[in-house]
Amino acid sequence: MADEPGAARTRRPSSGPRKAPIVDNFVLMFYNKDGSAPAYSSADCAGSLSSEASFREKVRDYLERIKELRREITDKYHAKKLTEDKMQALLFELRVQSRFSALNVKKRQAVKVHLQRKLLLCEKIYLLTIRLQKLYIELAELVDSRASHCVQLHRTARRCASALYEHRRRMAAT
């Protein structure tokens, strides 16, 4: 192994203790190996599953609404770009006509209409963007509350496992 090129670079030093595993197996130490299901007095399995299903449904609804708003904002941006292009063409035409002093009232009116349409599209885009931001905030709050709920469940499970470990240790000592 020492005569292979690059062997010294790939070898890891074996000094120091091994690191702890990433997975938390503390609760699994008290796994019931006899196969009988424990009887819990206050646990409602169907309720927790339905809350999980409702949470997933809420997240799916938020993501669908976000996708729809993004699509609508994109459509508004395209309409705004088309309006700007038309307005630029009309303004160029007006500049050319003003050089030859052949101003057309209808062309001015068309430019005014396009400017108003562009302003309206900008306002709609702004309102849709605000709605999108609110949806992102609501989704973040929903996920945050769910994460804190999961952390609380894990904390409770750890306390129960610690109490069970202590109880078994006392029972073994007596």
PDB file of C-alpha atoms in Angstrom:
ATOM      1  CA  MET A   1       0.000   0.000   0.000  1.00  0.00           C
ATOM      2  CA  ALA A   2       2.893   2.331   0.711  1.00  0.00           C
ATOM      3  CA  ASP A   3       4.420   1.756  -2.702  1.00  0.00           C
ATOM      4  CA  GLU A   4       1.216   2.820  -4.510  1.00  0.00           C
ATOM      5  CA  PRO A   5       1.258   6.401  -5.754  1.00  0.00           C
ATOM      6  CA  GLY A   6      -1.142   8.628  -3.869  1.00  0.00           C
ATOM      7  CA  ALA A   7      -1.703   6.107  -1.058  1.00  0.00           C
ATOM      8  CA  ALA A   8      -0.429   8.490   1.586  1.00  0.00           C
ATOM      9  CA  ARG A   9      -2.856  11.168   0.525  1.00  0.00           C
ATOM     10  CA  THR A  10      -5.967   8.980   0.729  1.00  0.00           C
ATOM     11  CA  ARG A  11      -5.162   7.371   4.079  1.00  0.00           C
ATOM     12  CA  ARG A  12      -7.081   8.760   7.024  1.00  0.00           C
ATOM     13  CA  PRO A  13      -5.529   9.136  10.431  1.00  0.00           C
ATOM     14  CA  SER A  14      -7.157   6.800  12.961  1.00  0.00           C
ATOM     15  CA  SER A  15      -6.490   8.967  15.998  1.00  0.00           C
ATOM     16  CA  GLY A  16      -9.366  10.159  18.128  1.00  0.00           C
ATOM     17  CA  PRO A  17     -12.714   8.667  19.045  1.00  0.00           C
ATOM     18  CA  ARG A  18     -15.379   7.857  16.495  1.00  0.00           C
ATOM     19  CA  LYS A  19     -18.019  10.487  15.981  1.00  0.00           C
ATOM     20  CA  ALA A  20     -21.572   9.932  17.177  1.00  0.00           C
ATOM     21  CA  PRO A  21     -24.043   8.761  14.553  1.00  0.00           C
ATOM     22  CA  ILE A  22     -26.177  11.382  12.891  1.00  0.00           C
ATOM     23  CA  VAL A  23     -29.376   9.418  13.536  1.00  0.00           C
ATOM     24  CA  ASP A  24     -30.860   9.719  17.021  1.00  0.00           C
ATOM     25  CA  ASN A  25     -31.547   6.158  18.213  1.00  0.00           C
ATOM     26  CA  PHE A  26     -32.159   6.935  21.878  1.00  0.00           C
ATOM     27  CA  VAL A  27     -35.906   6.340  21.680  1.00  0.00           C
ATOM     28  CA  LEU A  28     -35.376   3.071  19.814  1.00  0.00           C
ATOM     29  CA  MET A  29     -33.497   1.608  22.791  1.00  0.00           C
ATOM     30  CA  PHE A  30     -36.867   0.822  24.358  1.00  0.00           C
ATOM     31  CA  TYR A  31     -38.451  -0.746  21.312  1.00  0.00           C
ATOM     32  CA  ASN A  32     -40.945  -3.441  22.259  1.00  0.00           C
ATOM     33  CA  LYS A  33     -39.416  -6.601  20.816  1.00  0.00           C
ATOM     34  CA  ASP A  34     -42.212  -9.032  21.681  1.00  0.00           C
ATOM     35  CA  GLY A  35     -44.408  -7.650  18.899  1.00  0.00           C
ATOM     36  CA  SER A  36     -47.429  -6.714  20.987  1.00  0.00           C
ATOM     37  CA  ALA A  37     -48.795  -3.275  20.349  1.00  0.00           C
ATOM     38  CA  PRO A  38     -48.697  -1.037  23.438  1.00  0.00           C
ATOM     39  CA  ALA A  39     -52.011   0.328  24.665  1.00  0.00           C
ATOM     40  CA  TYR A  40     -52.000   4.094  24.918  1.00  0.00           C
ATOM     41  CA  SER A  41     -54.827   5.695  26.816  1.00  0.00           C
ATOM     42  CA  SER A  42     -54.857   9.166  25.313  1.00  0.00           C
ATOM     43  CA  ALA A  43     -53.204   8.685  21.932  1.00  0.00           C
ATOM     44  CA  ASP A  44     -55.391   9.268  18.891  1.00  0.00           C
ATOM     45  CA  CYS A  45     -53.622   7.815  15.857  1.00  0.00           C
ATOM     46  CA  ALA A  46     -56.386   8.751  13.423  1.00  0.00           C
ATOM     47  CA  GLY A  47     -56.292  12.371  14.602  1.00  0.00           C
ATOM     48  CA  SER A  48     -52.555  12.697  14.086  1.00  0.00           C
ATOM     49  CA  LEU A  49     -52.805  11.181  10.626  1.00  0.00           C
ATOM     50  CA  SER A  50     -55.634  13.487   9.674  1.00  0.00           C
ATOM     51  CA  SER A  51     -53.693  16.495  10.955  1.00  0.00           C
ATOM     52  CA  GLU A  52     -50.737  15.374   8.837  1.00  0.00           C
ATOM     53  CA  ALA A  53     -53.014  14.942   5.842  1.00  0.00           C
ATOM     54  CA  SER A  54     -54.600  18.340   6.420  1.00  0.00           C
ATOM     55  CA  PHE A  55     -51.152  19.919   6.763  1.00  0.00           C
ATOM     56  CA  ARG A  56     -50.034  18.372   3.479  1.00  0.00           C
ATOM     57  CA  GLU A  57     -53.277  19.495   1.841  1.00  0.00           C
ATOM     58  CA  LYS A  58     -52.744  23.064   3.080  1.00  0.00           C
ATOM     59  CA  VAL A  59     -49.172  23.094   1.769  1.00  0.00           C
ATOM     60  CA  ARG A  60     -50.347  21.694  -1.582  1.00  0.00           C
ATOM     61  CA  ASP A  61     -53.041  24.406  -1.790  1.00  0.00           C
ATOM     62  CA  TYR A  62     -50.514  27.128  -0.995  1.00  0.00           C
ATOM     63  CA  LEU A  63     -48.124  25.826  -3.631  1.00  0.00           C
ATOM     64  CA  GLU A  64     -50.923  25.678  -6.227  1.00  0.00           C
ATOM     65  CA  ARG A  65     -51.983  29.248  -5.409  1.00  0.00           C
ATOM     66  CA  ILE A  66     -48.360  30.392  -5.626  1.00  0.00           C
ATOM     67  CA  LYS A  67     -47.945  28.684  -8.997  1.00  0.00           C
ATOM     68  CA  GLU A  68     -51.160  30.313 -10.258  1.00  0.00           C
ATOM     69  CA  LEU A  69     -50.078  33.766  -9.062  1.00  0.00           C
ATOM     70  CA  ARG A  70     -46.654  33.370 -10.654  1.00  0.00           C
ATOM     71  CA  ARG A  71     -48.286  32.422 -13.946  1.00  0.00           C
ATOM     72  CA  GLU A  72     -50.616  35.426 -13.712  1.00  0.00           C
ATOM     73  CA  ILE A  73     -47.725  37.773 -12.914  1.00  0.00           C
ATOM     74  CA  THR A  74     -45.794  36.408 -15.893  1.00  0.00           C
ATOM     75  CA  ASP A  75     -48.800  37.003 -18.147  1.00  0.00           C
ATOM     76  CA  LYS A  76     -49.109  40.572 -16.864  1.00  0.00           C
ATOM     77  CA  TYR A  77     -45.420  41.191 -17.503  1.00  0.00           C
ATOM     78  CA  HIS A  78     -45.817  39.927 -21.072  1.00  0.00           C
ATOM     79  CA  ALA A  79     -48.827  42.194 -21.611  1.00  0.00           C
ATOM     80  CA  LYS A  80     -46.869  45.114 -20.152  1.00  0.00           C
ATOM     81  CA  LYS A  81     -43.941  44.392 -22.483  1.00  0.00           C
ATOM     82  CA  LEU A  82     -46.253  44.249 -25.523  1.00  0.00           C
ATOM     83  CA  THR A  83     -47.872  47.522 -24.489  1.00  0.00           C
ATOM     84  CA  GLU A  84     -44.462  49.136 -24.055  1.00  0.00           C
ATOM     85  CA  ASP A  85     -43.401  47.938 -27.506  1.00  0.00           C
ATOM     86  CA  LYS A  86     -46.559  49.338 -29.108  1.00  0.00           C
ATOM     87  CA  MET A  87     -46.120  52.589 -27.233  1.00  0.00           C
ATOM     88  CA  GLN A  88     -42.485  52.895 -28.315  1.00  0.00           C
ATOM     89  CA  ALA A  89     -43.489  52.356 -31.939  1.00  0.00           C
ATOM     90  CA  LEU A  90     -46.224  55.003 -31.663  1.00  0.00           C
ATOM     91  CA  LEU A  91     -43.881  57.454 -29.951  1.00  0.00           C
ATOM     92  CA  PHE A  92     -41.278  56.931 -32.660  1.00  0.00           C
ATOM     93  CA  GLU A  93     -43.938  57.547 -35.285  1.00  0.00           C
ATOM     94  CA  LEU A  94     -45.060  60.697 -33.455  1.00  0.00           C
ATOM     95  CA  ARG A  95     -41.486  61.980 -33.314  1.00  0.00           C
ATOM     96  CA  VAL A  96     -41.099  61.408 -37.046  1.00  0.00           C
ATOM     97  CA  GLN A  97     -44.420  63.149 -37.770  1.00  0.00           C
ATOM     98  CA  SER A  98     -43.589  66.078 -35.488  1.00  0.00           C
ATOM     99  CA  ARG A  99     -40.456  66.729 -37.511  1.00  0.00           C
ATOM    100  CA  PHE A 100     -42.625  67.174 -40.555  1.00  0.00           C
ATOM    101  CA  SER A 101     -45.318  68.966 -38.463  1.00  0.00           C
ATOM    102  CA  ALA A 102     -48.016  66.464 -39.310  1.00  0.00           C
ATOM    103  CA  LEU A 103     -49.214  65.689 -35.790  1.00  0.00           C
ATOM    104  CA  ASN A 104     -52.115  63.337 -35.580  1.00  0.00           C
ATOM    105  CA  VAL A 105     -54.574  63.610 -32.696  1.00  0.00           C
ATOM    106  CA  LYS A 106     -55.505  59.935 -32.943  1.00  0.00           C
ATOM    107  CA  LYS A 107     -51.878  58.890 -32.537  1.00  0.00           C
ATOM    108  CA  ARG A 108     -51.559  61.025 -29.397  1.00  0.00           C
ATOM    109  CA  GLN A 109     -54.736  59.485 -28.037  1.00  0.00           C
ATOM    110  CA  ALA A 110     -53.381  55.989 -28.750  1.00  0.00           C
ATOM    111  CA  VAL A 111     -50.164  56.795 -26.878  1.00  0.00           C
ATOM    112  CA  LYS A 112     -52.216  58.105 -23.952  1.00  0.00           C
ATOM    113  CA  VAL A 113     -54.310  54.906 -23.905  1.00  0.00           C
ATOM    114  CA  HIS A 114     -51.176  52.753 -23.990  1.00  0.00           C
ATOM    115  CA  LEU A 115     -49.650  54.751 -21.138  1.00  0.00           C
ATOM    116  CA  GLN A 116     -52.814  54.280 -19.079  1.00  0.00           C
ATOM    117  CA  ARG A 117     -52.838  50.565 -19.880  1.00  0.00           C
ATOM    118  CA  LYS A 118     -49.188  50.272 -18.876  1.00  0.00           C
ATOM    119  CA  LEU A 119     -49.920  52.058 -15.591  1.00  0.00           C
ATOM    120  CA  LEU A 120     -52.865  49.744 -14.919  1.00  0.00           C
ATOM    121  CA  LEU A 121     -50.745  46.671 -15.687  1.00  0.00           C
ATOM    122  CA  CYS A 122     -48.006  47.919 -13.356  1.00  0.00           C
ATOM    123  CA  GLU A 123     -50.576  48.369 -10.578  1.00  0.00           C
ATOM    124  CA  LYS A 124     -51.958  44.865 -11.170  1.00  0.00           C
ATOM    125  CA  ILE A 125     -48.462  43.387 -11.151  1.00  0.00           C
ATOM    126  CA  TYR A 126     -47.737  45.202  -7.888  1.00  0.00           C
ATOM    127  CA  LEU A 127     -50.934  43.891  -6.259  1.00  0.00           C
ATOM    128  CA  LEU A 128     -50.269  40.344  -7.475  1.00  0.00           C
ATOM    129  CA  THR A 129     -46.717  40.534  -6.162  1.00  0.00           C
ATOM    130  CA  ILE A 130     -48.022  41.654  -2.765  1.00  0.00           C
ATOM    131  CA  ARG A 131     -50.476  38.718  -2.746  1.00  0.00           C
ATOM    132  CA  LEU A 132     -47.640  36.361  -3.671  1.00  0.00           C
ATOM    133  CA  GLN A 133     -45.497  37.696  -0.826  1.00  0.00           C
ATOM    134  CA  LYS A 134     -48.393  37.228   1.610  1.00  0.00           C
ATOM    135  CA  LEU A 135     -48.818  33.640   0.418  1.00  0.00           C
ATOM    136  CA  TYR A 136     -45.112  32.981   0.946  1.00  0.00           C
ATOM    137  CA  ILE A 137     -45.351  34.455   4.455  1.00  0.00           C
ATOM    138  CA  GLU A 138     -48.424  32.340   5.303  1.00  0.00           C
ATOM    139  CA  LEU A 139     -46.717  29.220   3.957  1.00  0.00           C
ATOM    140  CA  ALA A 140     -43.574  29.979   5.973  1.00  0.00           C
ATOM    141  CA  GLU A 141     -45.670  30.458   9.127  1.00  0.00           C
ATOM    142  CA  LEU A 142     -47.505  27.187   8.487  1.00  0.00           C
ATOM    143  CA  VAL A 143     -44.274  25.257   7.981  1.00  0.00           C
ATOM    144  CA  ASP A 144     -42.701  26.961  11.006  1.00  0.00           C
ATOM    145  CA  SER A 145     -45.628  26.024  13.243  1.00  0.00           C
ATOM    146  CA  ARG A 146     -45.471  22.455  11.946  1.00  0.00           C
ATOM    147  CA  ALA A 147     -41.732  22.307  12.601  1.00  0.00           C
ATOM    148  CA  SER A 148     -42.174  23.594  16.160  1.00  0.00           C
ATOM    149  CA  HIS A 149     -44.937  21.002  16.668  1.00  0.00           C
ATOM    150  CA  CYS A 150     -42.598  18.230  15.450  1.00  0.00           C
ATOM    151  CA  VAL A 151     -39.818  19.494  17.731  1.00  0.00           C
ATOM    152  CA  GLN A 152     -42.244  19.483  20.661  1.00  0.00           C
ATOM    153  CA  LEU A 153     -43.281  15.898  19.827  1.00  0.00           C
ATOM    154  CA  HIS A 154     -39.638  14.847  19.665  1.00  0.00           C
ATOM    155  CA  ARG A 155     -38.900  16.583  22.975  1.00  0.00           C
ATOM    156  CA  THR A 156     -41.834  14.784  24.608  1.00  0.00           C
ATOM    157  CA  ALA A 157     -40.680  11.448  23.183  1.00  0.00           C
ATOM    158  CA  ARG A 158     -37.185  12.048  24.546  1.00  0.00           C
ATOM    159  CA  ARG A 159     -38.553  12.861  27.999  1.00  0.00           C
ATOM    160  CA  CYS A 160     -40.723   9.740  27.952  1.00  0.00           C
ATOM    161  CA  ALA A 161     -37.790   7.604  26.850  1.00  0.00           C
ATOM    162  CA  SER A 162     -35.591   9.092  29.583  1.00  0.00           C
ATOM    163  CA  ALA A 163     -38.268   8.445  32.198  1.00  0.00           C
ATOM    164  CA  LEU A 164     -38.672   4.877  30.943  1.00  0.00           C
ATOM    165  CA  TYR A 165     -34.913   4.339  31.032  1.00  0.00           C
ATOM    166  CA  GLU A 166     -34.739   5.663  34.591  1.00  0.00           C
ATOM    167  CA  HIS A 167     -37.692   3.495  35.636  1.00  0.00           C
ATOM    168  CA  ARG A 168     -36.127   0.345  34.135  1.00  0.00           C
ATOM    169  CA  ARG A 169     -32.817   1.152  35.793  1.00  0.00           C
ATOM    170  CA  ARG A 170     -34.507   1.500  39.181  1.00  0.00           C
ATOM    171  CA  MET A 171     -36.432  -1.730  38.628  1.00  0.00           C
ATOM    172  CA  ALA A 172     -33.227  -3.542  37.721  1.00  0.00           C
ATOM    173  CA  ALA A 173     -31.459  -2.146  40.799  1.00  0.00           C
ATOM    174  CA  THR A 174     -34.143  -3.389  43.181  1.00  0.00           C
TER     175      THR A 174
END
